[in-house]
mmCIF file of C-alpha atoms in Angstrom:
data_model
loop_
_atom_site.group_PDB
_atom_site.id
_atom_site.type_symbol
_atom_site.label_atom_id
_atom_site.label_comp_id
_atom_site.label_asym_id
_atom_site.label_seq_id
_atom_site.Cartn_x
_atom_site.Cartn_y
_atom_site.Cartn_z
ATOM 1 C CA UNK A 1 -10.048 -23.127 -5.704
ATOM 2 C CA UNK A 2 -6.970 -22.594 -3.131
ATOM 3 C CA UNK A 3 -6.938 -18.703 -3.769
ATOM 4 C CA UNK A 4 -10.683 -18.557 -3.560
ATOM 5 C CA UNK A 5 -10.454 -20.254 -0.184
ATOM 6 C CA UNK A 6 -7.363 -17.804 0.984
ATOM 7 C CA UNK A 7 -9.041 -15.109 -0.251
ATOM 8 C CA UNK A 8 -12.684 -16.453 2.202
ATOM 9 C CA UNK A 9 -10.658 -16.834 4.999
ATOM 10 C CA UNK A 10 -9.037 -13.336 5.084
ATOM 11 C CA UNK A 11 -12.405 -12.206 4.215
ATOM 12 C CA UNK A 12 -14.116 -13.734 7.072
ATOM 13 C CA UNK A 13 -11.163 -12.628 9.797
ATOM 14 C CA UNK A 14 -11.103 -9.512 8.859
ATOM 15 C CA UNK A 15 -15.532 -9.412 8.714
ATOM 16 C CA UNK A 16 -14.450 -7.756 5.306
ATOM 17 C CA UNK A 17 -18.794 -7.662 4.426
ATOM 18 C CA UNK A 18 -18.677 -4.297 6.909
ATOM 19 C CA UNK A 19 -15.812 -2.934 5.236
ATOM 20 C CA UNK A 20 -17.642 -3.362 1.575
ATOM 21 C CA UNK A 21 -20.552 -2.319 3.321
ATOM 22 C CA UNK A 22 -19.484 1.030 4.299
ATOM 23 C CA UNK A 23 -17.534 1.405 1.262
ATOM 24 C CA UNK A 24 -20.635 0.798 -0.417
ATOM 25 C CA UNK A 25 -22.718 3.588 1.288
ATOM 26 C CA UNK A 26 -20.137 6.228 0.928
ATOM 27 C CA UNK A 27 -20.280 5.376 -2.815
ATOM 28 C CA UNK A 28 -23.895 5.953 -2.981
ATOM 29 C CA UNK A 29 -23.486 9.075 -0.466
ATOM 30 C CA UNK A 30 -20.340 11.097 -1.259
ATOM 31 C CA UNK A 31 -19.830 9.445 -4.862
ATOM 32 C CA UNK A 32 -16.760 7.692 -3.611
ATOM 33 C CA UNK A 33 -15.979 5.072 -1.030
ATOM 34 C CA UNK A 34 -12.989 2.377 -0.591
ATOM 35 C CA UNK A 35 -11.442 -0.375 2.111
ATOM 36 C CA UNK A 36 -7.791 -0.952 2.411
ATOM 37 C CA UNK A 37 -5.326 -4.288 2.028
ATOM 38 C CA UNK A 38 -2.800 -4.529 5.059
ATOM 39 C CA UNK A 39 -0.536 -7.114 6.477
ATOM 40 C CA UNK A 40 -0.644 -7.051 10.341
ATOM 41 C CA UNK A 41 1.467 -9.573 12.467
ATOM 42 C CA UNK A 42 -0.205 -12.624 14.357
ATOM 43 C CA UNK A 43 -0.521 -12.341 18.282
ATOM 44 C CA UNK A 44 1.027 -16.236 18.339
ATOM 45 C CA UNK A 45 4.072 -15.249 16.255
ATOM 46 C CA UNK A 46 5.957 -12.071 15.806
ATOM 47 C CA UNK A 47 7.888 -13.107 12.632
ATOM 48 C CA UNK A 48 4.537 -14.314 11.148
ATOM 49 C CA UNK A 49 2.517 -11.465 9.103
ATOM 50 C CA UNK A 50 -1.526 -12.338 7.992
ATOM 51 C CA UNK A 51 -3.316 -10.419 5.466
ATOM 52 C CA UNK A 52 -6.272 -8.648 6.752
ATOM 53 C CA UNK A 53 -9.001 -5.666 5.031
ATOM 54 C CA UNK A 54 -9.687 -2.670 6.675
ATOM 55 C CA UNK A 55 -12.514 0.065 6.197
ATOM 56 C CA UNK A 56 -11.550 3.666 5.043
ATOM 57 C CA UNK A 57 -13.598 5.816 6.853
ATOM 58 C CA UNK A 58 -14.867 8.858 5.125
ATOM 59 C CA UNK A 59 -12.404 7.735 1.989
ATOM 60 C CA UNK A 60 -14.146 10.691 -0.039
ATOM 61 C CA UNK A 61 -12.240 13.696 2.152
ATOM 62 C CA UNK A 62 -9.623 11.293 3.151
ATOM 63 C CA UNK A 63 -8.603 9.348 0.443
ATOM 64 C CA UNK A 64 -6.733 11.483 -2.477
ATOM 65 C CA UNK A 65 -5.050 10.090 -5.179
ATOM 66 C CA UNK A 66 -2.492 10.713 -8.035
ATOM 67 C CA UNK A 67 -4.889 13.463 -9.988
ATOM 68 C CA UNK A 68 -3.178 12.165 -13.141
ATOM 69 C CA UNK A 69 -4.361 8.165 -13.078
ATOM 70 C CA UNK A 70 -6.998 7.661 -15.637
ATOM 71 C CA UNK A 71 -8.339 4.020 -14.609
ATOM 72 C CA UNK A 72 -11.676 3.681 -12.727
ATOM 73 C CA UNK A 73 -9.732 1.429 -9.771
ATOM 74 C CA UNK A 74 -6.822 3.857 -9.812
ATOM 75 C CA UNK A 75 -4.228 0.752 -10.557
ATOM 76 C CA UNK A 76 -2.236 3.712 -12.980
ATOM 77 C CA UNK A 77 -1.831 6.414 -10.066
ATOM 78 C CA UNK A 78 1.719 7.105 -8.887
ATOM 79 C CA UNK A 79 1.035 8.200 -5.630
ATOM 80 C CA UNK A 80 -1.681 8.385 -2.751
ATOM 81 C CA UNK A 81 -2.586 9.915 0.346
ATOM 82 C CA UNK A 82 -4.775 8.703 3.238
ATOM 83 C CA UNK A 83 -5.280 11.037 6.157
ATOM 84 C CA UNK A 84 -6.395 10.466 9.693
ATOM 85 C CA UNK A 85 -6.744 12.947 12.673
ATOM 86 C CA UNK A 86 -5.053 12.185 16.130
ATOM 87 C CA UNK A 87 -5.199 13.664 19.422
ATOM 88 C CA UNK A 88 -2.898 15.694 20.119
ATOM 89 C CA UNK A 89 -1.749 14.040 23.516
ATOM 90 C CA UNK A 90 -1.898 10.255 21.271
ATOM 91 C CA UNK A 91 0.526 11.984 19.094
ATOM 92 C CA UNK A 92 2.873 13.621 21.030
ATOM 93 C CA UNK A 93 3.397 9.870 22.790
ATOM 94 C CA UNK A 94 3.557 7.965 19.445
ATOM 95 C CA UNK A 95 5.846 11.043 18.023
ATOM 96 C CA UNK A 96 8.196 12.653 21.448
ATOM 97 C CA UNK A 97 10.745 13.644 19.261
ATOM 98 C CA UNK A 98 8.425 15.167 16.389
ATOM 99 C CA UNK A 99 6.471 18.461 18.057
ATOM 100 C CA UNK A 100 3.119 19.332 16.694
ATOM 101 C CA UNK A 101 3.428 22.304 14.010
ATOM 102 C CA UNK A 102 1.549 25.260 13.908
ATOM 103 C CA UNK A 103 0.656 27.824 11.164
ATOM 104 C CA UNK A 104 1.014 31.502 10.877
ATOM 105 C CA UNK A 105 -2.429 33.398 10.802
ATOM 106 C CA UNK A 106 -1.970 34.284 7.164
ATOM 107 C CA UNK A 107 -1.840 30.629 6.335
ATOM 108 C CA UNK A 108 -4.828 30.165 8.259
ATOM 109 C CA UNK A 109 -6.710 32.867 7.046
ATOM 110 C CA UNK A 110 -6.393 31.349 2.870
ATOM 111 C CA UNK A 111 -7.291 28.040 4.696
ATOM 112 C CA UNK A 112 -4.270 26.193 3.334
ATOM 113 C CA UNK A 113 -3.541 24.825 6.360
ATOM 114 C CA UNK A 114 -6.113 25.007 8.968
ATOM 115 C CA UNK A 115 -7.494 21.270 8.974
ATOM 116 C CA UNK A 116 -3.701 20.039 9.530
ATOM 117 C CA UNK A 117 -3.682 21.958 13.309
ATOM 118 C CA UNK A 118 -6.923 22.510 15.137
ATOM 119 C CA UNK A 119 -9.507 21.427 17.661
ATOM 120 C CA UNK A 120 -6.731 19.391 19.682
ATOM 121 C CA UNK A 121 -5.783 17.277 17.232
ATOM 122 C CA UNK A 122 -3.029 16.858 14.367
ATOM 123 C CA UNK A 123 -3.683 15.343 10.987
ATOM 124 C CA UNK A 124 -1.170 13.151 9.724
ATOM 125 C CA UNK A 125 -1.120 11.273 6.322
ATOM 126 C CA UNK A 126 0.198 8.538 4.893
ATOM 127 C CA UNK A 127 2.023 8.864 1.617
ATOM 128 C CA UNK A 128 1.893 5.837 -0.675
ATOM 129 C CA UNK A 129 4.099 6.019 -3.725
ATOM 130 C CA UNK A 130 5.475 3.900 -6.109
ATOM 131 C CA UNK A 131 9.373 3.954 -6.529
ATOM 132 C CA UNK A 132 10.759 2.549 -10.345
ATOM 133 C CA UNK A 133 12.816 -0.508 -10.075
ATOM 134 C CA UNK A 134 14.578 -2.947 -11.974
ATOM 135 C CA UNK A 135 13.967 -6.732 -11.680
ATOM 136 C CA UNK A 136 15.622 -9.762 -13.374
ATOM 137 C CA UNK A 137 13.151 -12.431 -14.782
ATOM 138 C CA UNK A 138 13.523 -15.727 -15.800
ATOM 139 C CA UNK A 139 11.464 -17.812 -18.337
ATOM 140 C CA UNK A 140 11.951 -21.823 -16.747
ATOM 141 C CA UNK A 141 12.055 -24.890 -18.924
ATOM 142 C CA UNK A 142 8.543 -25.817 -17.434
ATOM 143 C CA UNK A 143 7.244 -22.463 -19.010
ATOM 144 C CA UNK A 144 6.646 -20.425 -15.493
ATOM 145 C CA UNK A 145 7.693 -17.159 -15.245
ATOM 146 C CA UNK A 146 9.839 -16.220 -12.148
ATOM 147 C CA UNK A 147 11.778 -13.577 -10.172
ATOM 148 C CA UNK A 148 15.189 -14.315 -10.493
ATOM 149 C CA UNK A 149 16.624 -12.014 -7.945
ATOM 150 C CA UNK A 150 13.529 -12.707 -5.646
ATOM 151 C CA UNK A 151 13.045 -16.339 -5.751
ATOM 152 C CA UNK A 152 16.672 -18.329 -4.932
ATOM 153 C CA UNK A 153 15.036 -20.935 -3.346
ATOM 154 C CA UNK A 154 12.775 -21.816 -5.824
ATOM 155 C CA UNK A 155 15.469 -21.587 -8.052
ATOM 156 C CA UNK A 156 17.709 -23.881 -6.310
ATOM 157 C CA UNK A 157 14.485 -26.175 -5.417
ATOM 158 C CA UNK A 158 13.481 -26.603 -9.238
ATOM 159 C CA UNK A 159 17.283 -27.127 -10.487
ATOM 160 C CA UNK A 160 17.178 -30.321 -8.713
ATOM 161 C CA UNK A 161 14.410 -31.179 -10.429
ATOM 162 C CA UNK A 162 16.100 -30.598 -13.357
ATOM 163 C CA UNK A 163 14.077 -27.487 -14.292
ATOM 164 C CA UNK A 164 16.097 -24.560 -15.594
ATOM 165 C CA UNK A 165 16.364 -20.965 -16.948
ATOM 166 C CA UNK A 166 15.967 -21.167 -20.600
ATOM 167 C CA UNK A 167 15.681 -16.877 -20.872
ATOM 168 C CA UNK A 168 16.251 -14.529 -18.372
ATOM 169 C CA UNK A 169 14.972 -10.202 -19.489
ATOM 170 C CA UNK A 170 15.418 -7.113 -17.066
ATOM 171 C CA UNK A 171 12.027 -5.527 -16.570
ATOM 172 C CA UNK A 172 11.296 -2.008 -15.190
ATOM 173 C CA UNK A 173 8.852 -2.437 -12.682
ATOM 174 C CA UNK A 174 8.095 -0.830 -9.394
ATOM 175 C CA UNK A 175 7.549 -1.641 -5.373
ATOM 176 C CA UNK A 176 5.312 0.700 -3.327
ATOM 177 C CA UNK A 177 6.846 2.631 -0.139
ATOM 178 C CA UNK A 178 4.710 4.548 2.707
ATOM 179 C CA UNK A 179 6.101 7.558 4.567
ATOM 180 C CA UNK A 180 4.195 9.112 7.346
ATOM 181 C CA UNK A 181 3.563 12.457 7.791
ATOM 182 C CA UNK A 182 2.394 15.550 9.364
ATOM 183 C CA UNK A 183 1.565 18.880 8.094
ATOM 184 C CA UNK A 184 5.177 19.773 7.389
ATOM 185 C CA UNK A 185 7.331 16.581 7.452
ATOM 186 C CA UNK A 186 8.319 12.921 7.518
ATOM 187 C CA UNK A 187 7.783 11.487 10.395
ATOM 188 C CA UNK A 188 9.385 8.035 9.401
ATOM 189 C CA UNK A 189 11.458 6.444 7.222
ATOM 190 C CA UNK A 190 9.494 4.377 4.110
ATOM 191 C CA UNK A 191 8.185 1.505 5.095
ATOM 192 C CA UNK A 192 7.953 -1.442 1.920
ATOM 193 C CA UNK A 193 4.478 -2.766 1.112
ATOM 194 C CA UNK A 194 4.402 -6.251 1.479
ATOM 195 C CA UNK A 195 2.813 -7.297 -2.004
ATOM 196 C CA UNK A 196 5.637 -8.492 -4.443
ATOM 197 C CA UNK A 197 7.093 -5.773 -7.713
ATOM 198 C CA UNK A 198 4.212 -5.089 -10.434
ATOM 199 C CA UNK A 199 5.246 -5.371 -13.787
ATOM 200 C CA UNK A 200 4.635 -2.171 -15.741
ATOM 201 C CA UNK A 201 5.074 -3.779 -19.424
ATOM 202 C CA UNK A 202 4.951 -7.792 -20.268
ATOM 203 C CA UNK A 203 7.801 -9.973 -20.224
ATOM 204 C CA UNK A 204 7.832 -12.584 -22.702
ATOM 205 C CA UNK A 205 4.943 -11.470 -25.086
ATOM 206 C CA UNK A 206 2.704 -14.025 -25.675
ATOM 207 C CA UNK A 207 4.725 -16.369 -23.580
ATOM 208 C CA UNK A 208 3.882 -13.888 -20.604
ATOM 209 C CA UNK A 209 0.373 -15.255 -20.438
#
């Protein structure tokens, strides 16, 4: 019931029904639509991030993912791009130090590159990928599941309450990094999503649960 009420209230702020909406008709359109999860600080507090959706526009020609993932919802692709088109003159104040690239006419000519450069404005992508890690988990005496090298505090909280580590495995896992780009580079360096590591294969078997 608390999740389901989290999940109402970001749903509500962010008037998520036109992002589904929109989503929806490109489906029924272009055969493919999609909104987005981001984290966005509040105006009241600048350490203080909310979670808010966001509508893809025109996800079928801007939206590409991992050609290899099998699943319907894409959870198994590697990697993603989302690209956007900026003015020039928003980009060359956002990016002083990064000039606009152009393309030799033979590049234009096999249309490789002609939608990155054109009509004033510069397309730049983001490039979501996920990078393999290695996390430490713990199995507790109260039979959660936690991440040792992520949770200290609980840790610390829960040993005074006389719960305890009765298992600890190393898991491979991943976290997801974006990097934004232009035509022919990287603008910035990777920025970490905010959601916590996936697990890629279960912990404890049945335990896991």
């Amino acid at each position: 019931k608390i999740y389901n009420g989290l999940i109402r209230n970001i749903e509500g702020l962010s008037k998520a029904e036109n992002s589904y909406d929109l989503a929806y008709d490109e489906l029924v359109t272009g055969g493919y639509g999609g909104w987005r999860v981001l984290t966005e600080y509040t105006e009241d507090d600048p350490f203080v991030q909310d979670i808010r959706i966001h509508t893809i526009d025109s996800a079928s020609t801007s939206l590409f993912f991992d050609p290899a993932a099998k699943a319907y919802d894409k959870r198994d692709a590697k990697f993603a791009f989302l690209t956007s088109l900026m003015p020039i003159a928003d980009y060359q104040a956002a990016y002083p130090d990064e000039p606009e690239v152009s393309f030799d006419q033979e590049e234009f000519s096999r249309g490789l590159c002609n939608s990155w450069f054109a009509n004033e404005t510069v397309r730049l992508s983001e490039y979501w990928v996920k990078v393999p890690v290695t996390r430490n988990i713990g199995l507790m005496s109260d039979g959660r599941i936690l991440d040792l090298d992520d949770e200290k505090d609980v840790l610390d909280e829960l040993l005074l309450e006389g719960v305890t580590v009765i298992k600890d495995q190393p898991v491979k896992t991943h976290k997801v990094v974006m990097y934004k780009m232009n035509g022919s580079k990287i603008l910035n360096k990777p920025s970490e999503w905010a959601g916590k590591y996936i697990p890629l294969i279960p912990a404890f078997g049945k335990v896991a649960r």
